[in-house]
XYZ file of C-alpha atoms in Angstrom:
707
model
C 119.375 91.977 83.722
C 121.734 93.110 80.951
C 121.310 96.543 79.355
C 119.827 95.295 76.086
C 117.096 93.273 77.801
C 116.413 96.175 80.119
C 116.012 98.606 77.254
C 113.925 96.118 75.214
C 111.619 95.830 78.138
C 111.337 99.597 78.409
C 110.728 99.948 74.690
C 107.809 97.629 74.879
C 106.426 99.845 77.686
C 106.724 102.914 75.510
C 105.051 101.239 72.563
C 102.238 100.118 74.759
C 101.824 103.627 76.143
C 101.795 104.960 72.595
C 99.076 102.634 71.386
C 97.029 103.167 74.550
C 97.237 106.941 74.348
C 96.057 106.873 70.737
C 93.075 104.744 71.675
C 92.202 106.991 74.621
C 92.288 110.039 72.324
C 89.786 108.535 69.948
C 92.138 107.278 67.310
C 90.878 104.022 65.814
C 93.577 101.369 66.036
C 94.193 99.300 62.863
C 94.128 95.536 63.117
C 97.885 95.530 62.819
C 98.252 97.939 65.751
C 95.778 95.927 67.795
C 97.703 92.755 67.033
C 100.976 94.465 67.908
C 99.573 95.749 71.185
C 98.357 92.316 72.097
C 101.771 90.819 71.405
C 103.429 93.476 73.482
C 100.968 93.075 76.377
C 101.447 89.298 76.381
C 105.189 89.714 76.398
C 105.068 92.218 79.253
C 102.694 89.976 81.269
C 104.884 86.982 80.861
C 108.013 89.019 81.707
C 106.291 90.311 84.811
C 105.163 86.910 86.046
C 108.488 85.367 85.136
C 110.153 87.943 87.329
C 108.224 86.878 90.395
C 107.756 83.176 89.778
C 111.557 83.092 89.586
C 111.608 84.153 93.222
C 110.493 80.702 94.337
C 113.307 78.943 92.400
C 116.175 77.649 94.363
C 119.424 79.599 94.176
C 117.626 82.807 93.202
C 119.645 85.783 94.263
C 117.901 87.766 97.043
C 118.993 91.058 95.494
C 116.448 90.816 92.661
C 113.334 91.621 94.630
C 115.083 94.116 96.889
C 116.353 96.221 93.996
C 114.063 99.259 93.834
C 114.789 99.818 90.130
C 113.625 96.353 89.189
C 110.593 96.417 91.398
C 109.570 99.819 90.000
C 109.690 98.542 86.436
C 107.782 95.460 87.260
C 105.024 97.380 89.017
C 104.896 99.660 86.042
C 104.474 96.699 83.731
C 101.680 95.244 85.815
C 99.747 98.486 85.855
C 100.151 98.896 82.113
C 98.985 95.413 81.508
C 95.862 95.991 83.583
C 94.996 99.242 81.942
C 95.679 97.892 78.423
C 93.482 94.861 78.862
C 90.585 96.990 80.075
C 91.019 99.393 77.187
C 91.621 97.013 74.287
C 90.238 93.635 75.315
C 86.554 93.555 76.502
C 86.959 90.029 77.691
C 90.097 90.802 79.636
C 89.294 88.344 82.462
C 89.269 85.469 80.071
C 92.388 86.736 78.361
C 94.089 86.967 81.752
C 93.114 83.377 82.505
C 94.590 82.167 79.271
C 97.736 84.314 79.793
C 98.310 82.947 83.288
C 98.124 79.442 81.896
C 100.973 80.353 79.615
C 103.225 81.662 82.376
C 106.526 79.942 82.741
C 106.535 78.180 86.022
C 109.509 77.762 88.331
C 110.071 74.170 87.203
C 110.963 75.580 83.770
C 113.729 77.626 85.190
C 115.001 74.752 87.290
C 115.020 72.424 84.334
C 116.918 74.973 82.169
C 119.462 75.541 84.987
C 119.166 79.303 84.618
C 122.165 81.196 85.871
C 121.833 82.998 89.170
C 122.879 86.438 88.073
C 120.243 89.070 88.636
C 117.869 89.087 85.700
C 119.740 86.433 83.706
C 116.419 84.742 82.806
C 115.542 87.971 80.894
C 118.746 87.924 78.830
C 118.813 88.697 75.168
C 119.111 85.006 74.344
C 116.151 84.106 76.577
C 113.964 86.881 75.085
C 114.894 85.659 71.596
C 114.208 81.970 72.397
C 111.020 82.420 74.384
C 109.245 85.415 72.767
C 110.764 85.509 69.293
C 112.351 88.860 69.821
C 115.065 89.087 67.136
C 118.476 90.393 68.217
C 118.397 93.091 65.523
C 115.063 94.298 67.001
C 116.560 94.509 70.463
C 119.581 96.349 69.127
C 117.427 98.759 67.163
C 115.563 100.068 70.179
C 118.642 101.236 72.155
C 118.727 104.794 70.799
C 114.967 105.157 71.303
C 114.820 104.175 74.936
C 118.234 105.153 76.304
C 116.942 108.395 77.741
C 114.682 106.470 80.110
C 117.827 105.550 82.092
C 118.726 109.163 82.766
C 117.857 110.599 86.176
C 116.153 113.644 84.574
C 113.329 111.313 83.508
C 112.356 110.336 87.060
C 108.922 111.914 86.667
C 108.114 109.548 83.762
C 107.435 106.938 86.463
C 103.787 105.741 86.653
C 101.831 107.898 89.025
C 98.173 106.804 88.780
C 98.574 103.547 90.758
C 98.116 105.302 94.060
C 96.283 102.851 96.273
C 98.912 100.148 96.175
C 98.532 97.217 98.615
C 101.323 97.375 101.254
C 104.325 95.145 100.503
C 105.860 93.379 103.460
C 109.042 91.407 104.050
C 108.233 87.819 103.144
C 108.860 86.574 106.683
C 105.992 88.713 107.997
C 102.539 87.303 108.577
C 99.580 89.636 108.275
C 95.910 89.231 109.204
C 93.608 89.663 106.259
C 91.548 92.654 107.250
C 91.673 96.429 106.975
C 91.923 98.033 110.424
C 89.818 101.262 110.394
C 89.426 103.942 113.056
C 86.787 106.662 113.069
C 87.678 110.354 113.300
C 87.007 111.719 116.769
C 87.660 115.020 118.583
C 87.505 114.870 122.392
C 84.943 117.455 123.651
C 87.585 118.844 126.010
C 91.447 118.576 126.170
C 92.363 115.370 127.956
C 94.431 116.059 131.086
C 97.755 114.440 131.919
C 97.884 111.726 134.573
C 99.002 113.146 137.936
C 101.349 110.788 139.780
C 100.731 109.993 143.423
C 104.247 108.666 143.984
C 102.741 105.370 145.202
C 102.280 103.639 141.851
C 103.245 99.888 141.878
C 106.400 98.973 139.961
C 106.294 95.178 139.282
C 109.534 93.602 138.241
C 109.656 91.816 134.844
C 109.624 88.053 135.153
C 110.498 85.171 132.818
C 108.178 82.859 130.931
C 108.486 80.224 133.674
C 106.341 82.470 135.944
C 103.403 82.626 133.580
C 101.857 81.389 130.339
C 102.874 82.704 126.957
C 99.590 83.566 125.174
C 100.980 85.483 122.178
C 104.379 85.215 120.528
C 105.098 86.668 117.109
C 108.653 87.272 116.011
C 109.152 87.323 112.191
C 112.512 85.646 111.665
C 114.917 86.021 108.799
C 117.702 83.546 108.309
C 120.042 86.339 107.275
C 118.729 89.071 109.566
C 118.628 91.551 106.737
C 115.910 92.409 104.244
C 115.865 90.349 101.071
C 112.411 89.948 99.639
C 108.897 91.407 99.812
C 105.424 90.490 98.777
C 101.964 92.064 98.963
C 100.180 91.220 102.183
C 102.945 89.143 103.736
C 103.873 85.568 103.002
C 100.954 83.984 104.857
C 97.596 85.714 105.010
C 95.769 84.743 108.193
C 92.122 84.845 109.063
C 90.938 87.631 111.379
C 90.290 85.025 114.109
C 92.655 85.423 117.043
C 92.491 81.799 118.024
C 95.509 80.009 119.182
C 95.356 77.787 116.074
C 95.758 80.856 113.859
C 98.813 81.861 115.812
C 100.450 78.464 115.644
C 100.827 78.285 111.848
C 103.218 75.798 110.401
C 105.575 74.775 113.183
C 108.080 73.622 110.625
C 108.372 77.092 109.100
C 111.418 78.971 110.308
C 109.423 82.194 110.058
C 107.005 81.029 112.763
C 107.652 81.461 116.496
C 104.479 80.215 118.112
C 105.418 76.687 119.148
C 105.628 77.627 122.850
C 102.123 78.977 123.153
C 99.992 77.090 125.673
C 96.350 76.172 125.156
C 93.976 79.063 125.462
C 91.809 79.765 128.459
C 88.367 81.212 127.483
C 88.803 84.053 130.024
C 92.116 85.196 128.731
C 92.601 88.465 127.000
C 93.419 87.899 123.307
C 96.230 89.890 121.787
C 97.026 90.642 118.117
C 99.479 92.944 116.254
C 99.908 91.341 112.872
C 98.360 94.215 111.034
C 99.669 97.361 109.403
C 101.845 99.463 111.830
C 101.213 96.914 114.594
C 103.979 96.180 117.095
C 103.769 93.532 119.861
C 106.109 90.611 120.099
C 105.117 88.574 123.142
C 102.496 88.433 125.904
C 102.905 86.457 129.156
C 99.865 85.943 131.286
C 101.080 86.183 134.925
C 97.626 86.115 136.554
C 94.024 86.474 135.297
C 94.368 90.235 135.507
C 98.077 90.837 135.016
C 99.880 90.580 131.665
C 103.477 91.200 130.787
C 104.093 92.515 127.231
C 107.250 92.684 125.086
C 107.626 94.969 122.050
C 109.228 93.870 118.810
C 112.518 95.525 117.829
C 112.786 97.381 114.602
C 113.252 94.731 111.934
C 116.855 93.735 111.236
C 118.090 95.652 114.314
C 118.505 94.862 118.036
C 116.900 98.002 119.430
C 114.441 100.889 119.078
C 111.537 99.426 121.142
C 109.291 102.406 121.697
C 106.255 102.418 119.388
C 103.408 100.047 120.272
C 100.063 99.445 118.653
C 98.054 96.242 119.236
C 94.655 94.765 119.649
C 92.976 93.163 122.663
C 89.809 91.046 122.418
C 87.648 89.132 124.856
C 87.618 91.965 127.378
C 85.793 92.004 130.689
C 84.495 95.317 131.929
C 84.390 94.442 135.654
C 88.068 93.546 135.927
C 90.857 96.007 136.627
C 93.725 94.746 134.542
C 97.385 95.629 134.812
C 99.565 95.719 131.716
C 103.359 96.021 131.893
C 105.380 96.689 128.716
C 108.807 95.641 129.937
C 111.359 96.299 127.211
C 111.361 100.016 126.288
C 114.792 101.211 125.270
C 114.704 104.914 126.325
C 115.860 105.989 129.689
C 113.311 108.758 130.019
C 109.789 109.133 128.744
C 106.786 111.501 128.840
C 105.031 108.677 130.801
C 107.014 110.036 133.756
C 105.389 113.445 133.205
C 101.738 112.454 132.779
C 101.444 110.941 129.332
C 98.692 108.294 129.146
C 98.314 105.518 126.566
C 95.596 105.703 123.875
C 92.644 103.369 123.700
C 90.149 102.722 120.909
C 86.976 100.722 121.642
C 85.202 99.307 118.552
C 81.951 99.120 120.547
C 82.214 102.780 121.602
C 82.994 103.726 118.016
C 79.973 101.842 116.720
C 77.464 102.807 119.409
C 78.665 106.300 120.456
C 80.981 107.492 117.647
C 83.781 107.780 120.190
C 87.280 107.112 118.854
C 90.758 107.269 120.328
C 90.925 108.588 123.843
C 93.366 108.515 126.725
C 93.297 105.650 129.199
C 95.198 104.176 132.120
C 95.688 104.721 135.860
C 98.564 104.129 138.293
C 100.982 104.796 135.455
C 104.730 104.391 136.049
C 107.804 104.272 133.892
C 111.091 102.938 135.351
C 114.350 101.178 134.727
C 114.344 97.410 135.044
C 116.616 95.918 137.752
C 117.987 93.146 135.509
C 121.812 93.386 135.190
C 122.379 90.730 132.606
C 120.808 92.731 129.814
C 123.104 93.800 126.925
C 121.200 97.156 126.907
C 119.218 98.644 129.751
C 115.459 98.186 129.402
C 112.630 100.087 130.988
C 109.028 99.259 131.916
C 105.794 101.059 131.395
C 103.069 99.706 133.755
C 99.446 100.897 134.135
C 95.998 99.777 135.236
C 93.257 99.658 132.682
C 89.497 99.014 132.817
C 87.828 98.183 129.524
C 84.468 99.950 128.772
C 82.557 96.856 127.569
C 82.524 93.058 127.899
C 83.491 91.118 124.840
C 84.852 94.208 123.118
C 87.760 94.575 120.713
C 90.022 97.429 121.641
C 93.265 98.889 120.368
C 96.043 100.411 122.416
C 98.685 102.695 120.985
C 101.575 104.947 121.933
C 100.189 107.743 119.781
C 97.459 108.161 117.134
C 98.201 105.651 114.334
C 98.558 106.828 110.759
C 99.303 103.949 108.376
C 100.589 103.722 104.822
C 97.151 102.713 103.664
C 95.625 105.735 105.380
C 97.968 107.924 103.364
C 97.290 106.081 100.125
C 93.518 106.578 100.541
C 94.003 110.277 101.450
C 96.193 110.992 98.427
C 93.796 109.058 96.162
C 90.951 111.286 97.323
C 92.879 114.392 96.563
C 93.909 113.155 93.082
C 90.289 112.246 92.224
C 88.957 115.625 93.263
C 88.385 117.541 89.995
C 88.862 120.950 91.665
C 91.872 120.287 93.868
C 93.671 118.348 91.081
C 93.914 121.664 89.088
C 96.594 122.885 91.407
C 97.680 119.609 93.022
C 99.798 117.019 91.221
C 100.785 113.687 92.674
C 103.951 112.080 91.525
C 105.886 108.944 92.397
C 109.226 109.997 93.863
C 110.595 106.434 94.118
C 109.913 103.024 95.477
C 111.331 101.637 98.708
C 113.436 98.529 99.287
C 110.172 96.580 99.650
C 108.625 98.174 96.551
C 106.251 100.484 98.371
C 105.363 103.894 96.834
C 106.981 107.096 98.052
C 104.779 109.854 96.670
C 105.238 113.572 96.623
C 102.695 116.346 96.050
C 103.270 119.493 94.076
C 100.840 122.260 95.119
C 100.872 125.565 93.334
C 98.597 127.764 91.375
C 98.703 127.429 87.569
C 100.750 130.367 86.241
C 102.130 131.613 82.947
C 105.835 130.924 82.524
C 106.898 134.405 83.492
C 104.922 134.319 86.751
C 106.065 130.819 87.520
C 109.766 131.757 87.327
C 109.230 134.249 90.216
C 107.977 131.537 92.587
C 110.294 129.921 95.051
C 109.971 126.429 96.405
C 108.885 125.219 99.818
C 109.800 121.564 100.622
C 108.227 119.750 103.592
C 108.872 116.089 104.439
C 107.485 113.810 107.077
C 107.492 110.339 108.643
C 111.090 109.491 108.175
C 110.753 107.853 111.649
C 107.829 105.390 111.490
C 106.874 105.687 115.205
C 106.478 109.458 115.043
C 102.893 109.495 113.861
C 102.199 113.187 114.867
C 104.391 114.160 111.892
C 101.742 112.632 109.557
C 98.902 114.440 111.254
C 100.822 117.749 110.980
C 101.485 117.028 107.303
C 97.791 116.312 106.751
C 96.978 119.661 108.398
C 99.449 121.419 106.023
C 98.063 119.718 102.973
C 94.413 120.354 103.950
C 95.182 124.038 104.401
C 97.096 124.365 101.132
C 94.393 122.662 99.032
C 91.643 124.572 100.809
C 89.548 127.423 99.539
C 90.598 130.152 101.906
C 92.146 133.377 100.641
C 95.322 132.563 102.503
C 95.657 129.175 100.859
C 95.145 130.824 97.409
C 97.802 133.421 98.152
C 100.287 130.714 99.268
C 99.687 128.819 96.043
C 100.176 131.951 94.054
C 103.415 132.698 95.934
C 105.208 129.334 96.210
C 105.679 125.927 94.631
C 105.141 123.404 97.394
C 106.819 120.000 97.221
C 105.525 117.720 99.967
C 106.773 114.248 100.736
C 104.181 112.912 103.234
C 105.866 109.593 104.102
C 109.560 109.053 103.590
C 109.701 105.610 105.249
C 106.574 103.608 104.274
C 108.389 100.294 104.767
C 109.062 101.082 108.452
C 105.508 102.415 108.846
C 103.988 99.201 107.431
C 105.944 96.756 109.615
C 105.519 98.780 112.787
C 109.103 99.974 113.248
C 109.839 102.850 115.549
C 112.847 104.498 113.892
C 114.434 102.528 111.038
C 113.769 101.489 107.488
C 114.206 97.899 106.262
C 117.870 98.701 105.819
C 118.108 98.533 109.597
C 119.335 102.170 109.587
C 117.934 105.544 110.702
C 117.151 107.235 107.396
C 117.536 110.638 108.984
C 121.228 109.987 109.463
C 121.793 109.070 105.768
C 121.360 112.388 103.951
C 125.098 112.607 103.256
C 125.090 109.202 101.658
C 125.371 108.467 97.925
C 123.868 104.905 98.318
C 120.727 105.302 96.200
C 119.740 101.649 96.281
C 119.973 101.382 100.074
C 118.146 104.556 100.894
C 116.038 105.433 97.831
C 113.655 107.936 99.476
C 116.546 109.928 100.910
C 118.491 109.903 97.654
C 115.475 110.949 95.521
C 114.395 113.644 98.023
C 117.865 115.258 97.795
C 117.688 115.009 94.000
C 114.282 116.720 94.041
C 115.629 119.482 96.287
C 118.670 119.985 94.179
C 116.595 120.318 91.004
C 114.175 122.720 92.624
C 117.093 124.903 93.851
C 118.413 125.049 90.296
C 115.073 125.829 88.763
C 113.640 128.429 91.214
C 115.413 128.333 94.587
C 114.001 127.214 97.907
C 112.703 129.579 100.514
C 112.251 127.046 103.255
C 112.688 123.383 104.137
C 111.024 121.679 107.047
C 111.132 118.035 108.192
C 108.296 117.051 110.472
C 108.987 114.857 113.537
C 107.558 113.890 116.974
C 109.288 113.794 120.388
C 108.773 111.190 123.050
C 110.550 113.052 125.910
C 109.646 116.713 125.542
C 106.417 118.686 125.827
C 105.024 121.239 123.334
C 105.873 121.795 119.681
C 109.135 123.401 118.756
C 111.718 123.794 116.047
C 115.359 122.817 115.506
C 117.125 125.214 113.083
C 120.599 125.877 111.831
C 122.537 128.871 113.242
C 123.717 131.565 110.910
C 127.052 132.774 112.296
C 127.289 135.828 110.150
C 127.745 138.871 112.408
C 125.784 141.441 110.470
C 122.131 142.093 111.253
C 121.000 140.808 107.858
C 122.307 137.343 108.632
C 122.707 136.669 112.356
C 119.648 135.162 114.058
C 117.471 135.396 110.888
C 116.680 131.720 111.275
C 114.878 132.519 114.510
C 112.326 134.869 113.010
C 109.958 132.274 111.519
C 109.858 130.115 114.714
C 109.125 133.208 116.832
C 106.288 134.206 114.550
C 104.864 130.682 114.702
C 104.973 130.890 118.441
C 102.803 133.984 118.225
C 100.267 132.168 115.986
C 100.078 129.076 118.208
C 100.975 130.280 121.615
C 99.260 127.487 123.527
C 101.095 124.733 121.586
C 104.352 126.045 120.098
C 107.218 127.074 122.405
C 109.922 129.344 121.028
C 111.960 128.863 124.249
C 112.152 125.093 123.534
C 113.625 125.781 120.071
C 117.338 125.201 119.405
C 119.479 126.409 116.503
C 122.823 124.840 117.405
C 123.999 121.998 115.210
C 124.934 119.219 117.572
C 127.518 116.570 116.991
C 125.960 113.552 115.355
C 123.318 115.582 113.528
C 125.456 116.224 110.467
C 123.678 113.531 108.409
C 120.138 114.785 109.148
C 118.002 116.338 106.409
C 117.866 119.681 108.270
C 121.610 120.066 108.348
C 122.336 118.673 104.847
C 119.708 120.828 103.183
C 121.077 123.867 105.092
C 124.550 122.986 103.755
C 123.067 122.828 100.239
C 122.206 126.465 100.570
C 118.729 126.674 102.119
C 119.086 129.123 105.025
C 115.677 128.495 106.584
C 116.096 124.738 107.010
C 114.170 123.318 110.034
C 113.066 120.242 111.929
C 109.675 120.757 113.606
C 109.062 118.464 116.548
C 105.638 117.790 118.108
C 105.388 116.208 121.521
C 103.690 112.832 121.706
C 102.327 114.115 124.990
C 100.976 117.596 125.071
C 101.411 121.190 126.148
C 102.657 123.079 129.190
C 101.596 126.481 127.712
C 98.783 128.775 128.592
C 95.254 127.323 128.876
C 96.516 123.977 127.506
C 98.965 123.470 130.318
C 98.905 119.822 131.503
C 96.755 118.477 128.655
C 97.362 115.985 125.823
C 97.500 116.946 122.145
C 94.754 115.492 119.958
C 94.737 114.763 116.271
C 92.994 118.121 115.800
C 95.883 119.843 117.654
C 98.474 118.260 115.337
C 96.500 119.275 112.285
C 96.018 122.760 113.690
C 99.696 123.325 114.005
C 100.036 122.458 110.351
C 97.502 125.211 109.598
C 99.374 127.652 111.858
C 102.637 126.775 110.080
C 101.023 127.797 106.740
C 99.558 131.057 108.135
C 102.931 131.960 109.633
C 104.629 131.198 106.350
C 102.302 133.744 104.659
C 103.235 136.417 107.150
C 106.920 135.522 107.026
C 107.131 135.751 103.232
C 104.947 138.760 102.668
C 106.950 141.391 100.702
C 104.645 144.185 101.827
C 106.924 147.001 103.135
C 105.047 147.046 106.443
C 105.641 143.314 106.978
C 109.276 143.628 105.930
C 109.757 146.422 108.419
C 108.141 144.238 111.117
C 110.528 141.392 110.467
C 113.459 143.685 110.673
C 112.199 144.977 114.032
C 111.889 141.420 115.321
C 115.469 140.670 114.242
C 116.833 143.809 115.901
C 114.927 142.986 119.073
C 116.271 139.390 119.133
C 119.815 140.656 118.804
C 119.193 143.324 121.461
C 117.821 140.790 123.911
C 120.832 138.462 123.450
C 119.027 135.594 121.879
C 121.375 132.708 121.033
C 121.287 129.354 119.241
C 121.108 127.373 122.494
C 118.904 129.828 124.464
C 116.578 131.693 122.195
C 115.012 134.697 123.856
C 111.229 134.881 123.709
C 109.768 138.291 122.705
C 106.141 139.219 123.404
C 104.513 139.612 119.958
C 100.964 140.013 121.158
C 100.869 143.380 119.460
C 103.272 143.653 116.586
C 102.797 147.365 116.385
C 104.380 147.944 119.822
C 107.786 146.513 118.687
C 110.377 149.319 118.690
């Protein structure tokens, strides 16, 4: 798209906003204005549909749909069109029907032999020929709309289209149903599995030793992301029959042509839903199934996260499941971690949600020597609670992109919370999914507002680390709550929260990467805005906030698959004086005091390891934020106090978010008594020889006894 066409498009958007805002404010539009608005809306609609119908044309460049700038504009246009038709045209449905009949179809582009440069079909000449836009009109709007292109206008992006349908790579197939899970808190902490040392360790076998009953591997001819669409290319019925898995055998995106006919007693597997991950299932016997996880899309590795559905269960059979292609050498499954199970019948009849399951659990290295990379197997017995039930199994408590959209929408629609909570669109991902951020702060006069510093918290850069989303939810729930502590935090700080940095990876069920095929938490030193939009825009937001008011703390929320407890990684201050050295350890130590049965100060590390230079924690620290942290929550549980040997629940993850906020209040309190206390803690840390690699725990049961 050339600059003139781009600016003309944006000018039409601005005009439409102008007319719409007048109408919303009670200004009666003249017939001329109404006519002008209709013309603009029709132009925008046709541009929008032309943009996407072009995707089916041959020789269309793949870069068009993957460009986050273009996709952001098009989504903006679509939302404006929908709002404008509802506002100005009572019979909008009929108008839409007429408008769609006027859409330029792909055949038109083919017949005109449109050039294959990105956006060429929206060139100045094309706009002039098709819509009657005079060249002089296009030229005249350049001064009006040029500021839109400046980065400082990022917040002008549309923010009210919160509940956007997930956008998937076009090679993905998705079942057409919303997977819902009820909230549930176990009555007691669920204990770890205790190994007997006699657990069976079956060796993985090939397809020739069994029957393939599920095989889903979305294939891209180029093995890199090129296009996306809402809901996936083919929307399937919710039936899990073999016929629904077969699809079109001539389609390169299908990989079901080796599935054998279904036995009515077989378990039925499915993972083609949001955040699902299961690639292949081989039935070895009536009670033993071998499972393979899908790699992160456009990569050859990162098999760790799993989340899939099983139907046609039998309660009297002890099944054994073996997931045979984990990539990590070690796992908490060796230390008692048990998988999660969700029974739809238990949820309906007993209001019981996710709970731990499995017996005879073992995690071990495969013997195969011809593998390019070593693989590992998780094997366990499982007994299902009901016959003919539909159950879900997961590595940890799922939290999907749709879950987040619904949560944010509820906050925005709350008339009380919206007074101090603002939702904004940070950017769009490669696939065109929303990356939102929340600003939470008490309304202040300008003078008071200048005294506030910023707190920036991000989460879910790694899609498989779902505890980070639950911790973020705990933080948000606390900050928008009605407690005196929450009010005081809102009065004291400006909170900028990015709940999901990698929605593309979350949607497709990746474990670590985005659709770029890269780990986003190694890209914070990059300047590649189009490849890593959420990283680039987060850095921009942080830089602006530092210039405007300064940042008191940054924290990136993660989860850990090989360590117990909750802990923090920080950045060591190497200044020798007491005012600088070890100051980064004060907040984690205070958090340990507030959550002693979950958070371990001794597990914390403050040394910057080689290979971590591109992480958000280190880059933000280098930008000048001294208290820059990564908080890791175990996917297993705790080894501390009364919670020793028990799994974390959703409530535990949310609770640590609350404890984080409470600790922040103590840590930032400028009361002389609290300041004196923090100084005592620092002196004690230095005296006890605390270091970046081996922080020394100090008993803070009674603050007043510190000397």
